[in-house]
Amino acid sequence: YQISMAQMKVLEVLGRGQYGVVHKVFHQPTHVTMALKEIRLELNKRALQQIIMELDVLHKARSPYIVDFYGAFFVESCVYYCMEYMDFGSLDRLYPSGIPEAVLAKITLSVVKGLQFLKTKLNIMHRDVKPTNILVNKKGEVKLCDFGVSGELNKSLAKTHVGCQSYMAPERIVGTSGPEGYTIQSDVWSLGLTIIEVATARFPYDTAGFTNIFDQLNAIVNGDPPKLPSSRYSPNACDFVAKCLAKESKNRPNYQKLLDHPWLAEAESSEVDMEEWASRAHALFLTRSNASNSSKMPPPARPP
Ligand code: ATP
Ligand code: MG
């Protein structure tokens, strides 16, 4: 069974990334609403076929913490990746003024379980943990997307990577252990930064605080790691984040250790209405984006 562009009815734009647009689409043969991610790459047919083949393992990888994969194909030199549509979008849209600690702990629990699943079932690291790659649906479920399953795709993305907000761990920036000089522990660093960003509604290495990108990278490599504000978060939450952000990758806990940490052990049994939080956060996002759209100047009149 081959999924293809001809089967899709394109509905709307969900977002734009460095490599292309993500559309909401309706897959006519199955009546499933999907997210269709376009990845623009200048690749030959052999490399594209290799990517499609490597993505195929995802058909066998199902987890409640990972966005479902429906198939991939290529058109010209673009890869199209079809995945589960997540109604409320990514976490970066849902933290206008930060996220309460109990919700934050539940989100972290899902992310760590997703990362552990990728490691134990697929033997891969994520490589791109950040708020835009953590998606939420209207049931309040939290799932990971955009993980590096295909070696061929990782290779070509690495070549064209032009990221500005750096979630990369110090060892990835320094690259002392060679071009592939980072391990699963680097994802744990990115997780720590992500938690601080969504908790405080600000990226901890905000470019505004630096004169240029080199200053920013220098702060990541040589400065003290950022912390959760202890005035607003519990000692367990602060300790969890501090452990994720150990400068030396070997000092960061593995996923089982993170799951056993008191902060997540508590989250495992706590009752939090994630559905309620998600719908409120999403409604607030819609209100704000409508307000900013309607405050824009009307387009100038076209000359006749
Ligand atoms: P970058 O290109 O730097 O990785 P990004 O993750 O934002 O940034 P994309 O992965 O192309 O870029 O995604 C663009 C946006 O589309 C995301 O920010 C997210 O809000 C939205 N999006 C992606 N996948 C889905 C999905 N499955 N369901 C709903 N929205 C999605
Ligand atoms: Mg993404």
Coordinates of C-alpha atoms and ligand atoms in Angstrom, one line a residue:
Y1 CA 0.0 0.0 0.0
Q2 CA 1.6 3.2 -1.2
I3 CA 0.6 6.6 0.3
S4 CA 0.9 9.5 -2.3
M5 CA 0.3 13.2 -2.8
A6 CA -2.7 12.5 -5.1
Q7 CA -4.6 11.0 -2.2
M8 CA -4.4 14.2 -0.1
K9 CA -6.8 17.0 0.1
V10 CA -4.8 19.9 1.5
L11 CA -6.7 21.8 4.2
E12 CA -4.5 24.4 5.9
V13 CA -1.0 25.4 6.9
L14 CA -0.1 24.2 10.4
G15 CA 3.3 25.8 10.6
R16 CA 6.6 26.5 8.9
G17 CA 10.0 25.2 9.8
Q18 CA 13.6 25.6 8.4
Y19 CA 13.0 22.8 5.8
G20 CA 9.5 23.5 4.6
V21 CA 5.8 23.7 5.4
V22 CA 3.6 21.4 7.5
H23 CA 0.1 21.1 6.2
K24 CA -3.1 19.7 7.7
V25 CA -4.4 17.2 5.1
F26 CA -7.3 14.8 4.6
H27 CA -6.2 11.4 3.3
Q28 CA -9.1 10.5 1.1
P29 CA -8.7 6.7 0.9
T30 CA -8.7 6.2 4.7
H31 CA -10.6 9.4 5.8
V32 CA -7.8 10.1 8.2
T33 CA -6.8 13.7 8.9
M34 CA -3.0 13.9 8.9
A35 CA -0.1 16.3 9.2
L36 CA 2.0 16.3 6.1
K37 CA 5.5 17.6 6.6
E38 CA 7.5 18.8 3.7
I39 CA 11.3 18.5 3.9
R40 CA 13.1 20.3 1.1
L41 CA 16.4 18.7 0.3
E42 CA 18.6 18.8 -2.8
L43 CA 19.1 15.0 -3.0
N44 CA 19.4 12.4 -5.7
K45 CA 16.9 9.7 -6.2
R46 CA 19.1 7.0 -4.5
A47 CA 19.4 9.1 -1.3
L48 CA 15.6 9.8 -1.3
Q49 CA 14.8 6.2 -1.7
Q50 CA 17.2 5.3 1.1
I51 CA 15.4 7.8 3.4
I52 CA 11.9 6.4 2.5
M53 CA 13.2 2.9 3.2
E54 CA 14.8 3.9 6.6
L55 CA 11.6 5.7 7.7
D56 CA 9.7 2.4 7.1
V57 CA 10.7 1.0 10.5
L58 CA 8.3 3.5 12.0
H59 CA 5.4 1.4 10.8
K60 CA 6.3 -1.0 13.6
A61 CA 7.0 1.5 16.2
R62 CA 3.9 2.6 18.1
S63 CA 3.9 4.4 21.4
P64 CA 1.4 6.7 23.2
Y65 CA 4.3 9.2 23.6
I66 CA 5.4 9.3 19.9
V67 CA 3.4 10.8 17.1
D68 CA 2.0 8.0 14.8
F69 CA 3.7 7.6 11.4
Y70 CA 1.5 6.9 8.4
G71 CA 4.0 6.8 5.6
A72 CA 6.4 8.8 3.5
F73 CA 7.1 9.5 -0.2
F74 CA 9.0 11.9 -2.3
V75 CA 8.1 14.3 -5.1
E76 CA 11.0 15.8 -7.1
S77 CA 13.6 16.4 -4.4
C78 CA 11.3 16.9 -1.4
V79 CA 10.5 14.2 1.2
Y80 CA 6.9 14.2 2.5
Y81 CA 6.3 12.7 5.9
C82 CA 2.7 11.8 6.9
M83 CA 2.0 11.8 10.6
E84 CA -0.7 12.0 13.2
Y85 CA -2.4 15.4 13.3
M86 CA -2.1 17.0 16.8
D87 CA -5.0 19.5 17.2
F88 CA -3.4 21.8 19.6
G89 CA 0.0 22.1 17.9
S90 CA 3.4 22.4 19.5
L91 CA 4.3 23.3 23.1
D92 CA 5.9 26.6 22.1
R93 CA 2.3 27.9 21.4
L94 CA 0.9 26.7 24.7
Y95 CA 3.1 28.5 27.3
P96 CA 2.2 32.2 26.8
S97 CA 2.9 32.9 30.5
G98 CA 4.6 29.7 31.6
I99 CA 3.1 26.4 32.6
P100 CA 2.1 25.3 36.1
E101 CA 4.5 22.9 37.8
A102 CA 2.1 19.9 38.0
V103 CA 1.4 20.2 34.3
L104 CA 5.1 20.7 33.5
A105 CA 5.9 17.5 35.4
K106 CA 3.3 15.5 33.4
I107 CA 4.6 16.9 30.1
T108 CA 8.2 16.0 31.1
L109 CA 7.0 12.5 32.1
S110 CA 5.6 11.9 28.6
V111 CA 8.7 13.3 26.9
V112 CA 11.0 11.1 28.9
K113 CA 8.9 8.0 28.2
G114 CA 8.9 8.9 24.5
L115 CA 12.7 9.3 24.5
Q116 CA 13.1 6.1 26.4
F117 CA 10.9 4.3 23.8
L118 CA 13.0 5.6 20.9
K119 CA 16.2 4.4 22.7
T120 CA 15.0 1.0 23.8
K121 CA 12.7 0.0 20.9
L122 CA 14.4 1.8 17.9
N123 CA 17.9 2.3 19.4
I124 CA 17.9 5.9 18.2
M125 CA 18.4 9.3 19.9
H126 CA 16.0 12.1 19.1
R127 CA 18.6 14.8 18.1
D128 CA 16.1 17.6 18.1
V129 CA 14.3 17.9 21.4
K130 CA 12.7 21.4 21.7
P131 CA 9.2 22.8 22.3
T132 CA 8.2 22.8 18.6
N133 CA 8.8 19.1 18.4
I134 CA 6.6 18.3 21.4
L135 CA 2.9 18.2 20.3
V136 CA -0.3 18.2 22.2
N137 CA -3.8 17.1 21.2
K138 CA -7.2 17.9 22.5
K139 CA -7.2 14.9 24.8
G140 CA -4.3 16.5 26.5
E141 CA -1.9 13.9 25.3
V142 CA 1.8 14.9 24.8
K143 CA 3.8 13.3 22.0
L144 CA 7.2 13.7 20.4
C145 CA 7.8 14.2 16.7
D146 CA 10.8 14.9 14.3
F147 CA 13.2 12.3 15.8
G148 CA 16.2 11.2 13.8
V149 CA 15.2 7.7 12.5
S150 CA 16.8 7.9 9.2
G151 CA 20.6 8.1 9.1
E152 CA 20.5 9.4 5.5
L153 CA 18.1 12.1 6.5
N154 CA 20.1 13.0 9.6
K155 CA 23.2 13.4 7.4
S156 CA 21.6 15.8 4.9
L157 CA 19.8 17.8 7.6
A158 CA 23.1 18.2 9.5
K159 CA 24.7 19.6 6.3
T160 CA 22.0 22.2 5.9
H161 CA 21.4 23.0 9.5
V162 CA 21.1 26.8 10.2
G163 CA 19.4 26.8 13.6
C164 CA 19.7 30.0 15.6
Q165 CA 18.2 29.1 18.9
S166 CA 20.6 26.5 20.1
Y167 CA 19.2 23.6 22.1
M168 CA 22.5 21.8 21.5
A169 CA 24.5 20.4 24.4
P170 CA 28.0 21.7 24.9
E171 CA 29.6 18.6 23.6
R172 CA 27.7 18.9 20.3
I173 CA 28.9 22.4 19.9
V174 CA 32.5 21.7 20.7
G175 CA 32.4 18.4 18.7
T176 CA 35.4 17.0 20.5
S177 CA 34.4 13.4 19.9
G178 CA 34.3 13.8 16.1
P179 CA 31.4 14.8 13.8
E180 CA 29.0 12.3 15.4
G181 CA 30.5 13.2 18.8
Y182 CA 27.5 13.1 20.9
T183 CA 25.3 10.6 22.4
I184 CA 21.8 10.1 23.9
Q185 CA 23.0 12.2 26.8
S186 CA 22.9 15.2 24.5
D187 CA 19.1 14.8 24.3
V188 CA 18.9 15.0 28.1
W189 CA 20.5 18.5 27.9
S190 CA 18.0 19.7 25.3
L191 CA 15.2 18.3 27.5
G192 CA 16.5 20.4 30.5
L193 CA 16.6 23.6 28.3
T194 CA 13.1 22.8 27.0
I195 CA 11.7 22.5 30.5
I196 CA 13.1 25.9 31.5
E197 CA 11.8 27.5 28.4
V198 CA 8.2 26.3 28.8
A199 CA 8.2 26.9 32.5
T200 CA 9.4 30.5 32.3
A201 CA 8.1 31.3 28.8
R202 CA 11.6 32.3 27.8
F203 CA 14.5 30.5 26.0
P204 CA 17.3 30.4 28.6
Y205 CA 19.9 31.4 26.0
D206 CA 17.7 34.0 24.5
T207 CA 19.7 35.7 21.6
A208 CA 18.6 39.1 23.0
G209 CA 21.0 38.6 25.8
F210 CA 24.0 38.2 23.5
T211 CA 25.7 40.4 20.9
N212 CA 26.1 37.6 18.5
I213 CA 25.8 33.8 18.0
F214 CA 29.4 33.2 19.1
D215 CA 28.7 34.8 22.5
Q216 CA 25.6 32.6 22.8
L217 CA 27.5 29.4 21.9
N218 CA 30.3 30.5 24.2
A219 CA 27.8 30.9 27.1
I220 CA 26.5 27.3 26.5
V221 CA 30.0 25.8 26.4
N222 CA 31.8 27.8 29.1
G223 CA 29.1 29.4 31.2
D224 CA 27.2 28.0 34.2
P225 CA 24.1 26.1 33.0
P226 CA 20.7 27.9 33.4
K227 CA 18.4 26.9 36.3
L228 CA 14.7 26.8 37.1
P229 CA 13.9 29.8 39.4
S230 CA 13.8 28.2 42.9
S231 CA 11.4 30.9 44.0
R232 CA 8.6 29.5 41.8
Y233 CA 9.5 25.8 41.4
S234 CA 9.8 23.0 44.0
P235 CA 13.2 21.7 45.1
N236 CA 12.5 18.4 43.2
A237 CA 11.8 20.3 39.9
C238 CA 14.9 22.4 40.3
D239 CA 17.0 19.3 41.1
F240 CA 15.6 17.4 38.1
V241 CA 16.5 20.2 35.7
A242 CA 19.9 20.7 37.2
K243 CA 20.7 17.0 36.7
C244 CA 19.6 17.3 33.0
L245 CA 21.9 20.3 32.6
A246 CA 25.1 18.8 33.9
K247 CA 27.9 20.3 31.8
E248 CA 29.6 16.9 31.5
S249 CA 27.5 14.6 29.4
K250 CA 28.5 11.6 31.5
N251 CA 27.1 13.2 34.6
R252 CA 23.6 13.4 33.1
P253 CA 21.1 10.7 34.2
N254 CA 19.9 8.1 31.8
Y255 CA 16.1 7.8 31.1
Q256 CA 15.4 5.2 33.8
K257 CA 17.2 7.4 36.4
L258 CA 15.1 10.4 35.2
L259 CA 11.9 8.3 35.6
D260 CA 12.9 7.2 39.1
H261 CA 13.7 10.8 40.1
P262 CA 11.2 11.9 42.8
W263 CA 9.9 14.7 40.6
L264 CA 8.7 12.3 37.9
A265 CA 7.9 9.5 40.4
E266 CA 5.4 11.9 42.0
A267 CA 4.1 13.0 38.6
E268 CA 3.4 9.4 37.7
S269 CA 0.8 9.1 40.4
S270 CA -0.5 12.7 40.5
E271 CA -4.0 13.6 39.2
V272 CA -3.7 16.5 36.7
D273 CA -6.5 17.4 34.3
M274 CA -4.3 17.7 31.2
E275 CA -7.3 17.9 28.9
E276 CA -8.5 21.0 30.8
W277 CA -5.0 22.6 30.8
A278 CA -4.6 21.9 27.1
S279 CA -7.9 23.4 26.0
R280 CA -7.4 26.5 28.1
A281 CA -3.8 27.0 26.8
H282 CA -5.0 26.5 23.3
A283 CA -7.9 28.9 23.6
L284 CA -5.5 31.5 25.0
F285 CA -3.2 30.9 22.0
L286 CA -6.1 31.5 19.6
T287 CA -7.2 34.7 21.3
R288 CA -3.7 36.1 21.2
S289 CA -3.1 35.2 17.6
N290 CA -6.4 36.7 16.5
A291 CA -5.7 39.8 18.5
S292 CA -2.3 40.2 16.9
N293 CA -3.7 39.6 13.4
S294 CA -6.6 42.1 13.7
S295 CA -4.3 44.8 15.2
K296 CA -2.2 44.7 12.0
M297 CA -2.6 47.5 9.5
P298 CA -5.0 46.7 6.6
P299 CA -3.1 46.0 3.3
P300 CA -2.5 49.1 1.3
A301 CA -5.0 49.7 -1.6
R302 CA -3.8 48.2 -4.8
P303 CA -3.1 50.6 -7.6
P304 CA -5.6 50.2 -10.4
Ligands
ATP1 P1 12.6 23.5 12.8 O1 12.5 23.6 11.4 O2 13.7 24.5 13.4 O3 12.8 22.1 13.3 P2 9.9 23.4 13.6 O4 9.9 22.2 14.5 O5 8.9 24.5 14.1 O6 11.3 24.1 13.5 P3 8.6 21.9 11.5 O7 9.0 20.6 12.1 O8 8.7 22.1 10.1 O9 9.5 23.1 12.1 O10 7.1 22.3 12.0 C1 6.5 23.5 11.8 C2 5.3 23.7 12.8 O11 4.2 22.8 12.4 C3 5.6 23.2 14.2 O12 6.2 24.3 14.9 C4 4.3 22.8 14.7 O13 3.6 23.9 15.4 C5 3.5 22.4 13.5 N1 3.4 20.9 13.4 C6 4.3 20.0 13.1 N2 3.9 18.8 13.1 C7 2.6 18.8 13.5 C8 1.6 17.8 13.7 N3 1.8 16.5 13.5 N4 0.4 18.2 14.1 C9 0.1 19.5 14.3 N5 1.0 20.5 14.1 C10 2.3 20.2 13.7
MG2 MG 9.5 20.2 14.1

